[in-house]
Amino acid sequence: MSRPRAVVFDLDGTLLDSRLDIARAANRALCAHGFPERSVDEIVGFVGDGARLLVSRALNFADADPRVDAVLQTFLDDYTAHAVVHSRLLPGAREALDALDGLPLALCTNKPRATTDVVLEALDLARHFRVVLAGGDTPEKKPDPAPLLAVAERLGLPPAALVMVGDGPQDVLAGRAAGCVTVAVVGPLVPRDCLAELSPNALLDGLDQLPALVERWRAQATS
């Protein structure tokens, strides 16, 4: 393992519990266009692959179905306006960011740019990150490695020097494909056993364990 020189975080489910705000905005969008509501748990199960896939799954339509477009736009407008009504940082998130502040930190999320910026500003997170890459900033989203490769380029570091920290399969798969070290953190969205099956470099039960892990890896690495 190369010596970790930067840490990249996912947002939803990793740093942020955004379940209720996402679900309520999605249901308001569905109702506005005459479609039935989904349960919060159903919508939460659609989170992680970007807003368009969330909406198409909630509608049970193909991603390319043109009917998705109008509902998607309503969802994006509504969610951007109500992104931090109930959303809160997950336990240990602020402390982990503060503890790792001596390293370059980045954010790599599939969340749309406008909503990402609203959340970062409202929760005083933007100051922690040298690079923020949101959904739509690259043509592909996680689990494609392209977003992480773009983060590495903007940081001026090889991908192998990055630790990708996330709560979902998208994060582990993208990190591995990009050549990063991968850390899966159990959050409110994905069960622990699902993450374990992906064999990340480390599997943590909370962000409070992350700073010590990164420091240990940095001390043990030979290059």
mmCIF file of N, CA and C in Angstrom, residues 6-92:
data_model
loop_
_atom_site.group_PDB
_atom_site.id
_atom_site.type_symbol
_atom_site.label_atom_id
_atom_site.label_comp_id
_atom_site.label_asym_id
_atom_site.label_seq_id
_atom_site.Cartn_x
_atom_site.Cartn_y
_atom_site.Cartn_z
ATOM 1 N N ALA A 6 -3.969 11.762 1.005
ATOM 2 C CA ALA A 6 -5.209 12.540 0.974
ATOM 3 C C ALA A 6 -6.372 11.600 1.266
ATOM 4 N N VAL A 7 -7.464 12.178 1.753
ATOM 5 C CA VAL A 7 -8.662 11.391 2.065
ATOM 6 C C VAL A 7 -9.842 11.998 1.316
ATOM 7 N N VAL A 8 -10.589 11.136 0.639
ATOM 8 C CA VAL A 8 -11.758 11.550 -0.143
ATOM 9 C C VAL A 8 -13.006 10.961 0.506
ATOM 10 N N PHE A 9 -13.992 11.804 0.735
ATOM 11 C CA PHE A 9 -15.228 11.368 1.384
ATOM 12 C C PHE A 9 -16.394 11.387 0.408
ATOM 13 N N ASP A 10 -17.272 10.414 0.566
ATOM 14 C CA ASP A 10 -18.621 10.484 0.028
ATOM 15 C C ASP A 10 -19.433 11.392 0.958
ATOM 16 N N LEU A 11 -20.654 11.769 0.538
ATOM 17 C CA LEU A 11 -21.466 12.670 1.354
ATOM 18 C C LEU A 11 -22.654 11.951 2.002
ATOM 19 N N ASP A 12 -23.673 11.621 1.220
ATOM 20 C CA ASP A 12 -24.895 11.030 1.779
ATOM 21 C C ASP A 12 -24.629 9.647 2.359
ATOM 22 N N GLY A 13 -24.972 9.473 3.625
ATOM 23 C CA GLY A 13 -24.777 8.193 4.285
ATOM 24 C C GLY A 13 -23.400 8.020 4.882
ATOM 25 N N THR A 14 -22.458 8.870 4.477
ATOM 26 C CA THR A 14 -21.095 8.811 5.007
ATOM 27 C C THR A 14 -20.872 9.934 6.013
ATOM 28 N N LEU A 15 -21.043 11.161 5.565
ATOM 29 C CA LEU A 15 -20.958 12.321 6.449
ATOM 30 C C LEU A 15 -22.334 12.815 6.878
ATOM 31 N N LEU A 16 -23.332 12.574 6.046
ATOM 32 C CA LEU A 16 -24.632 13.227 6.192
ATOM 33 C C LEU A 16 -25.774 12.217 6.237
ATOM 34 N N ASP A 17 -26.672 12.397 7.202
ATOM 35 C CA ASP A 17 -27.933 11.652 7.208
ATOM 36 C C ASP A 17 -28.985 12.541 6.559
ATOM 37 N N SER A 18 -29.248 12.287 5.296
ATOM 38 C CA SER A 18 -30.143 13.128 4.493
ATOM 39 C C SER A 18 -31.418 12.396 4.106
ATOM 40 N N ARG A 19 -31.692 11.283 4.748
ATOM 41 C CA ARG A 19 -32.770 10.403 4.300
ATOM 42 C C ARG A 19 -34.126 11.094 4.239
ATOM 43 N N LEU A 20 -34.492 11.787 5.288
ATOM 44 C CA LEU A 20 -35.842 12.339 5.350
ATOM 45 C C LEU A 20 -36.036 13.474 4.354
ATOM 46 N N ASP A 21 -35.037 14.342 4.210
ATOM 47 C CA ASP A 21 -35.163 15.440 3.247
ATOM 48 C C ASP A 21 -35.269 14.916 1.819
ATOM 49 N N ILE A 22 -34.474 13.913 1.483
ATOM 50 C CA ILE A 22 -34.542 13.337 0.137
ATOM 51 C C ILE A 22 -35.903 12.689 -0.092
ATOM 52 N N ALA A 23 -36.354 11.903 0.866
ATOM 53 C CA ALA A 23 -37.617 11.179 0.697
ATOM 54 C C ALA A 23 -38.796 12.132 0.568
ATOM 55 N N ARG A 24 -38.812 13.173 1.380
ATOM 56 C CA ARG A 24 -39.942 14.098 1.321
ATOM 57 C C ARG A 24 -39.945 14.885 0.017
ATOM 58 N N ALA A 25 -38.767 15.310 -0.436
ATOM 59 C CA ALA A 25 -38.703 16.027 -1.714
ATOM 60 C C ALA A 25 -39.113 15.118 -2.866
ATOM 61 N N ALA A 26 -38.681 13.872 -2.822
ATOM 62 C CA ALA A 26 -39.048 12.931 -3.884
ATOM 63 C C ALA A 26 -40.550 12.697 -3.909
ATOM 64 N N ASN A 27 -41.150 12.534 -2.760
ATOM 65 C CA ASN A 27 -42.597 12.302 -2.722
ATOM 66 C C ASN A 27 -43.389 13.533 -3.149
ATOM 67 N N ARG A 28 -42.913 14.711 -2.799
ATOM 68 C CA ARG A 28 -43.594 15.919 -3.272
ATOM 69 C C ARG A 28 -43.528 16.010 -4.793
ATOM 70 N N ALA A 29 -42.383 15.618 -5.365
ATOM 71 C CA ALA A 29 -42.246 15.641 -6.826
ATOM 72 C C ALA A 29 -43.157 14.605 -7.478
ATOM 73 N N LEU A 30 -43.218 13.421 -6.907
ATOM 74 C CA LEU A 30 -44.102 12.388 -7.454
ATOM 75 C C LEU A 30 -45.554 12.853 -7.431
ATOM 76 N N CYS A 31 -45.981 13.387 -6.305
ATOM 77 C CA CYS A 31 -47.373 13.837 -6.178
ATOM 78 C C CYS A 31 -47.681 14.989 -7.124
ATOM 79 N N ALA A 32 -46.725 15.885 -7.309
ATOM 80 C CA ALA A 32 -46.944 17.036 -8.187
ATOM 81 C C ALA A 32 -47.232 16.610 -9.618
ATOM 82 N N HIS A 33 -46.755 15.433 -9.992
ATOM 83 C CA HIS A 33 -46.960 14.942 -11.359
ATOM 84 C C HIS A 33 -47.958 13.786 -11.412
ATOM 85 N N GLY A 34 -48.700 13.592 -10.329
ATOM 86 C CA GLY A 34 -49.781 12.616 -10.341
ATOM 87 C C GLY A 34 -49.382 11.183 -10.099
ATOM 88 N N PHE A 35 -48.179 10.961 -9.578
ATOM 89 C CA PHE A 35 -47.718 9.602 -9.295
ATOM 90 C C PHE A 35 -47.855 9.302 -7.804
ATOM 91 N N PRO A 36 -48.030 8.048 -7.441
ATOM 92 C CA PRO A 36 -48.194 7.704 -6.019
ATOM 93 C C PRO A 36 -46.901 7.876 -5.232
ATOM 94 N N GLU A 37 -47.060 8.197 -3.959
ATOM 95 C CA GLU A 37 -45.911 8.318 -3.075
ATOM 96 C C GLU A 37 -45.269 6.953 -2.837
ATOM 97 N N ARG A 38 -44.007 7.014 -2.431
ATOM 98 C CA ARG A 38 -43.277 5.823 -1.992
ATOM 99 C C ARG A 38 -42.992 5.962 -0.497
ATOM 100 N N SER A 39 -42.741 4.856 0.165
ATOM 101 C CA SER A 39 -42.352 4.927 1.572
ATOM 102 C C SER A 39 -40.944 5.506 1.681
ATOM 103 N N VAL A 40 -40.653 6.035 2.853
ATOM 104 C CA VAL A 40 -39.307 6.567 3.084
ATOM 105 C C VAL A 40 -38.262 5.481 2.857
ATOM 106 N N ASP A 41 -38.513 4.288 3.357
ATOM 107 C CA ASP A 41 -37.542 3.199 3.196
ATOM 108 C C ASP A 41 -37.324 2.853 1.727
ATOM 109 N N GLU A 42 -38.394 2.879 0.935
ATOM 110 C CA GLU A 42 -38.245 2.601 -0.494
ATOM 111 C C GLU A 42 -37.342 3.639 -1.149
ATOM 112 N N ILE A 43 -37.600 4.898 -0.875
ATOM 113 C CA ILE A 43 -36.805 5.956 -1.502
ATOM 114 C C ILE A 43 -35.366 5.906 -1.022
ATOM 115 N N VAL A 44 -35.167 5.652 0.256
ATOM 116 C CA VAL A 44 -33.806 5.530 0.780
ATOM 117 C C VAL A 44 -33.047 4.430 0.044
ATOM 118 N N GLY A 45 -33.737 3.367 -0.325
ATOM 119 C CA GLY A 45 -33.097 2.290 -1.070
ATOM 120 C C GLY A 45 -32.664 2.679 -2.462
ATOM 121 N N PHE A 46 -33.178 3.804 -2.965
ATOM 122 C CA PHE A 46 -32.817 4.271 -4.301
ATOM 123 C C PHE A 46 -31.654 5.266 -4.275
ATOM 124 N N VAL A 47 -31.208 5.666 -3.090
ATOM 125 C CA VAL A 47 -30.179 6.700 -2.947
ATOM 126 C C VAL A 47 -28.805 6.131 -3.268
ATOM 127 N N GLY A 48 -27.962 6.954 -3.884
ATOM 128 C CA GLY A 48 -26.557 6.590 -4.047
ATOM 129 C C GLY A 48 -26.023 6.661 -5.451
ATOM 130 N N ASP A 49 -26.913 6.556 -6.444
ATOM 131 C CA ASP A 49 -26.455 6.518 -7.830
ATOM 132 C C ASP A 49 -26.801 7.785 -8.606
ATOM 133 N N GLY A 50 -27.157 8.841 -7.897
ATOM 134 C CA GLY A 50 -27.494 10.089 -8.567
ATOM 135 C C GLY A 50 -28.994 10.321 -8.615
ATOM 136 N N ALA A 51 -29.363 11.588 -8.832
ATOM 137 C CA ALA A 51 -30.769 11.987 -8.743
ATOM 138 C C ALA A 51 -31.628 11.363 -9.836
ATOM 139 N N ARG A 52 -31.095 11.255 -11.047
ATOM 140 C CA ARG A 52 -31.920 10.723 -12.130
ATOM 141 C C ARG A 52 -32.318 9.273 -11.875
ATOM 142 N N LEU A 53 -31.375 8.475 -11.434
ATOM 143 C CA LEU A 53 -31.698 7.078 -11.151
ATOM 144 C C LEU A 53 -32.630 6.963 -9.952
ATOM 145 N N LEU A 54 -32.469 7.843 -8.978
ATOM 146 C CA LEU A 54 -33.389 7.831 -7.847
ATOM 147 C C LEU A 54 -34.823 8.045 -8.328
ATOM 148 N N VAL A 55 -35.013 9.060 -9.176
ATOM 149 C CA VAL A 55 -36.357 9.376 -9.660
ATOM 150 C C VAL A 55 -36.891 8.264 -10.558
ATOM 151 N N SER A 56 -36.071 7.748 -11.458
ATOM 152 C CA SER A 56 -36.554 6.691 -12.355
ATOM 153 C C SER A 56 -36.932 5.440 -11.573
ATOM 154 N N ARG A 57 -36.187 5.137 -10.516
ATOM 155 C CA ARG A 57 -36.527 3.981 -9.686
ATOM 156 C C ARG A 57 -37.822 4.230 -8.905
ATOM 157 N N ALA A 58 -37.984 5.450 -8.403
ATOM 158 C CA ALA A 58 -39.214 5.775 -7.676
ATOM 159 C C ALA A 58 -40.434 5.675 -8.584
ATOM 160 N N LEU A 59 -40.246 6.013 -9.853
ATOM 161 C CA LEU A 59 -41.329 5.918 -10.835
ATOM 162 C C LEU A 59 -41.492 4.512 -11.396
ATOM 163 N N ASN A 60 -40.453 3.700 -11.209
ATOM 164 C CA ASN A 60 -40.399 2.375 -11.838
ATOM 165 C C ASN A 60 -40.412 2.491 -13.361
ATOM 166 N N PHE A 61 -39.717 3.520 -13.844
ATOM 167 C CA PHE A 61 -39.549 3.735 -15.278
ATOM 168 C C PHE A 61 -38.095 3.468 -15.647
ATOM 169 N N ALA A 62 -37.856 3.204 -16.916
ATOM 170 C CA ALA A 62 -36.485 3.129 -17.414
ATOM 171 C C ALA A 62 -35.828 4.495 -17.285
ATOM 172 N N ASP A 63 -34.525 4.483 -17.056
ATOM 173 C CA ASP A 63 -33.789 5.737 -16.878
ATOM 174 C C ASP A 63 -33.983 6.680 -18.059
ATOM 175 N N ALA A 64 -34.065 6.133 -19.262
ATOM 176 C CA ALA A 64 -34.169 6.964 -20.465
ATOM 177 C C ALA A 64 -35.595 7.409 -20.772
ATOM 178 N N ASP A 65 -36.570 6.966 -20.014
ATOM 179 C CA ASP A 65 -37.966 7.341 -20.270
ATOM 180 C C ASP A 65 -38.116 8.858 -20.159
ATOM 181 N N PRO A 66 -38.644 9.519 -21.184
ATOM 182 C CA PRO A 66 -38.739 10.987 -21.145
ATOM 183 C C PRO A 66 -39.633 11.507 -20.029
ATOM 184 N N ARG A 67 -40.512 10.684 -19.487
ATOM 185 C CA ARG A 67 -41.370 11.121 -18.384
ATOM 186 C C ARG A 67 -40.576 11.378 -17.105
ATOM 187 N N VAL A 68 -39.370 10.820 -17.053
ATOM 188 C CA VAL A 68 -38.527 11.044 -15.883
ATOM 189 C C VAL A 68 -38.098 12.503 -15.792
ATOM 190 N N ASP A 69 -37.928 13.158 -16.931
ATOM 191 C CA ASP A 69 -37.329 14.489 -16.960
ATOM 192 C C ASP A 69 -38.093 15.503 -16.116
ATOM 193 N N ALA A 70 -39.406 15.561 -16.284
ATOM 194 C CA ALA A 70 -40.193 16.570 -15.577
ATOM 195 C C ALA A 70 -40.195 16.319 -14.073
ATOM 196 N N VAL A 71 -40.344 15.061 -13.684
ATOM 197 C CA VAL A 71 -40.336 14.738 -12.256
ATOM 198 C C VAL A 71 -38.959 15.021 -11.659
ATOM 199 N N LEU A 72 -37.920 14.698 -12.404
ATOM 200 C CA LEU A 72 -36.558 14.957 -11.946
ATOM 201 C C LEU A 72 -36.344 16.440 -11.686
ATOM 202 N N GLN A 73 -36.769 17.289 -12.602
ATOM 203 C CA GLN A 73 -36.559 18.725 -12.418
ATOM 204 C C GLN A 73 -37.315 19.243 -11.199
ATOM 205 N N THR A 74 -38.546 18.758 -11.011
ATOM 206 C CA THR A 74 -39.309 19.157 -9.828
ATOM 207 C C THR A 74 -38.609 18.700 -8.551
ATOM 208 N N PHE A 75 -38.109 17.471 -8.569
ATOM 209 C CA PHE A 75 -37.381 16.958 -7.406
ATOM 210 C C PHE A 75 -36.142 17.796 -7.115
ATOM 211 N N LEU A 76 -35.363 18.092 -8.139
ATOM 212 C CA LEU A 76 -34.134 18.861 -7.933
ATOM 213 C C LEU A 76 -34.435 20.243 -7.369
ATOM 214 N N ASP A 77 -35.443 20.903 -7.922
ATOM 215 C CA ASP A 77 -35.798 22.237 -7.436
ATOM 216 C C ASP A 77 -36.267 22.181 -5.986
ATOM 217 N N ASP A 78 -37.113 21.210 -5.688
ATOM 218 C CA ASP A 78 -37.657 21.080 -4.333
ATOM 219 C C ASP A 78 -36.571 20.703 -3.341
ATOM 220 N N TYR A 79 -35.759 19.722 -3.706
ATOM 221 C CA TYR A 79 -34.738 19.254 -2.768
ATOM 222 C C TYR A 79 -33.683 20.321 -2.512
ATOM 223 N N THR A 80 -33.299 21.050 -3.539
ATOM 224 C CA THR A 80 -32.317 22.117 -3.345
ATOM 225 C C THR A 80 -32.847 23.168 -2.375
ATOM 226 N N ALA A 81 -34.145 23.418 -2.428
ATOM 227 C CA ALA A 81 -34.764 24.407 -1.536
ATOM 228 C C ALA A 81 -34.980 23.879 -0.120
ATOM 229 N N HIS A 82 -34.961 22.562 0.049
ATOM 230 C CA HIS A 82 -35.258 21.966 1.360
ATOM 231 C C HIS A 82 -34.220 20.904 1.732
ATOM 232 N N ALA A 83 -32.966 21.146 1.393
ATOM 233 C CA ALA A 83 -31.940 20.107 1.539
ATOM 234 C C ALA A 83 -31.473 19.902 2.971
ATOM 235 N N VAL A 84 -31.665 20.883 3.822
ATOM 236 C CA VAL A 84 -31.142 20.768 5.189
ATOM 237 C C VAL A 84 -32.217 21.085 6.226
ATOM 238 N N VAL A 85 -33.444 20.694 5.941
ATOM 239 C CA VAL A 85 -34.515 20.854 6.929
ATOM 240 C C VAL A 85 -34.327 19.853 8.066
ATOM 241 N N HIS A 86 -34.102 18.608 7.705
ATOM 242 C CA HIS A 86 -33.917 17.544 8.695
ATOM 243 C C HIS A 86 -32.523 16.920 8.637
ATOM 244 N N SER A 87 -31.750 17.194 7.623
ATOM 245 C CA SER A 87 -30.448 16.547 7.451
ATOM 246 C C SER A 87 -29.463 17.003 8.526
ATOM 247 N N ARG A 88 -28.684 16.055 8.992
ATOM 248 C CA ARG A 88 -27.700 16.327 10.033
ATOM 249 C C ARG A 88 -26.427 15.533 9.744
ATOM 250 N N LEU A 89 -25.299 16.037 10.263
ATOM 251 C CA LEU A 89 -24.064 15.271 10.171
ATOM 252 C C LEU A 89 -24.195 13.990 10.988
ATOM 253 N N LEU A 90 -23.610 12.934 10.478
ATOM 254 C CA LEU A 90 -23.613 11.664 11.192
ATOM 255 C C LEU A 90 -22.621 11.701 12.352
ATOM 256 N N PRO A 91 -22.828 10.880 13.367
ATOM 257 C CA PRO A 91 -21.911 10.871 14.513
ATOM 258 C C PRO A 91 -20.465 10.665 14.080
ATOM 259 N N GLY A 92 -19.599 11.499 14.620
ATOM 260 C CA GLY A 92 -18.172 11.393 14.342
ATOM 261 C C GLY A 92 -17.708 12.086 13.087
#
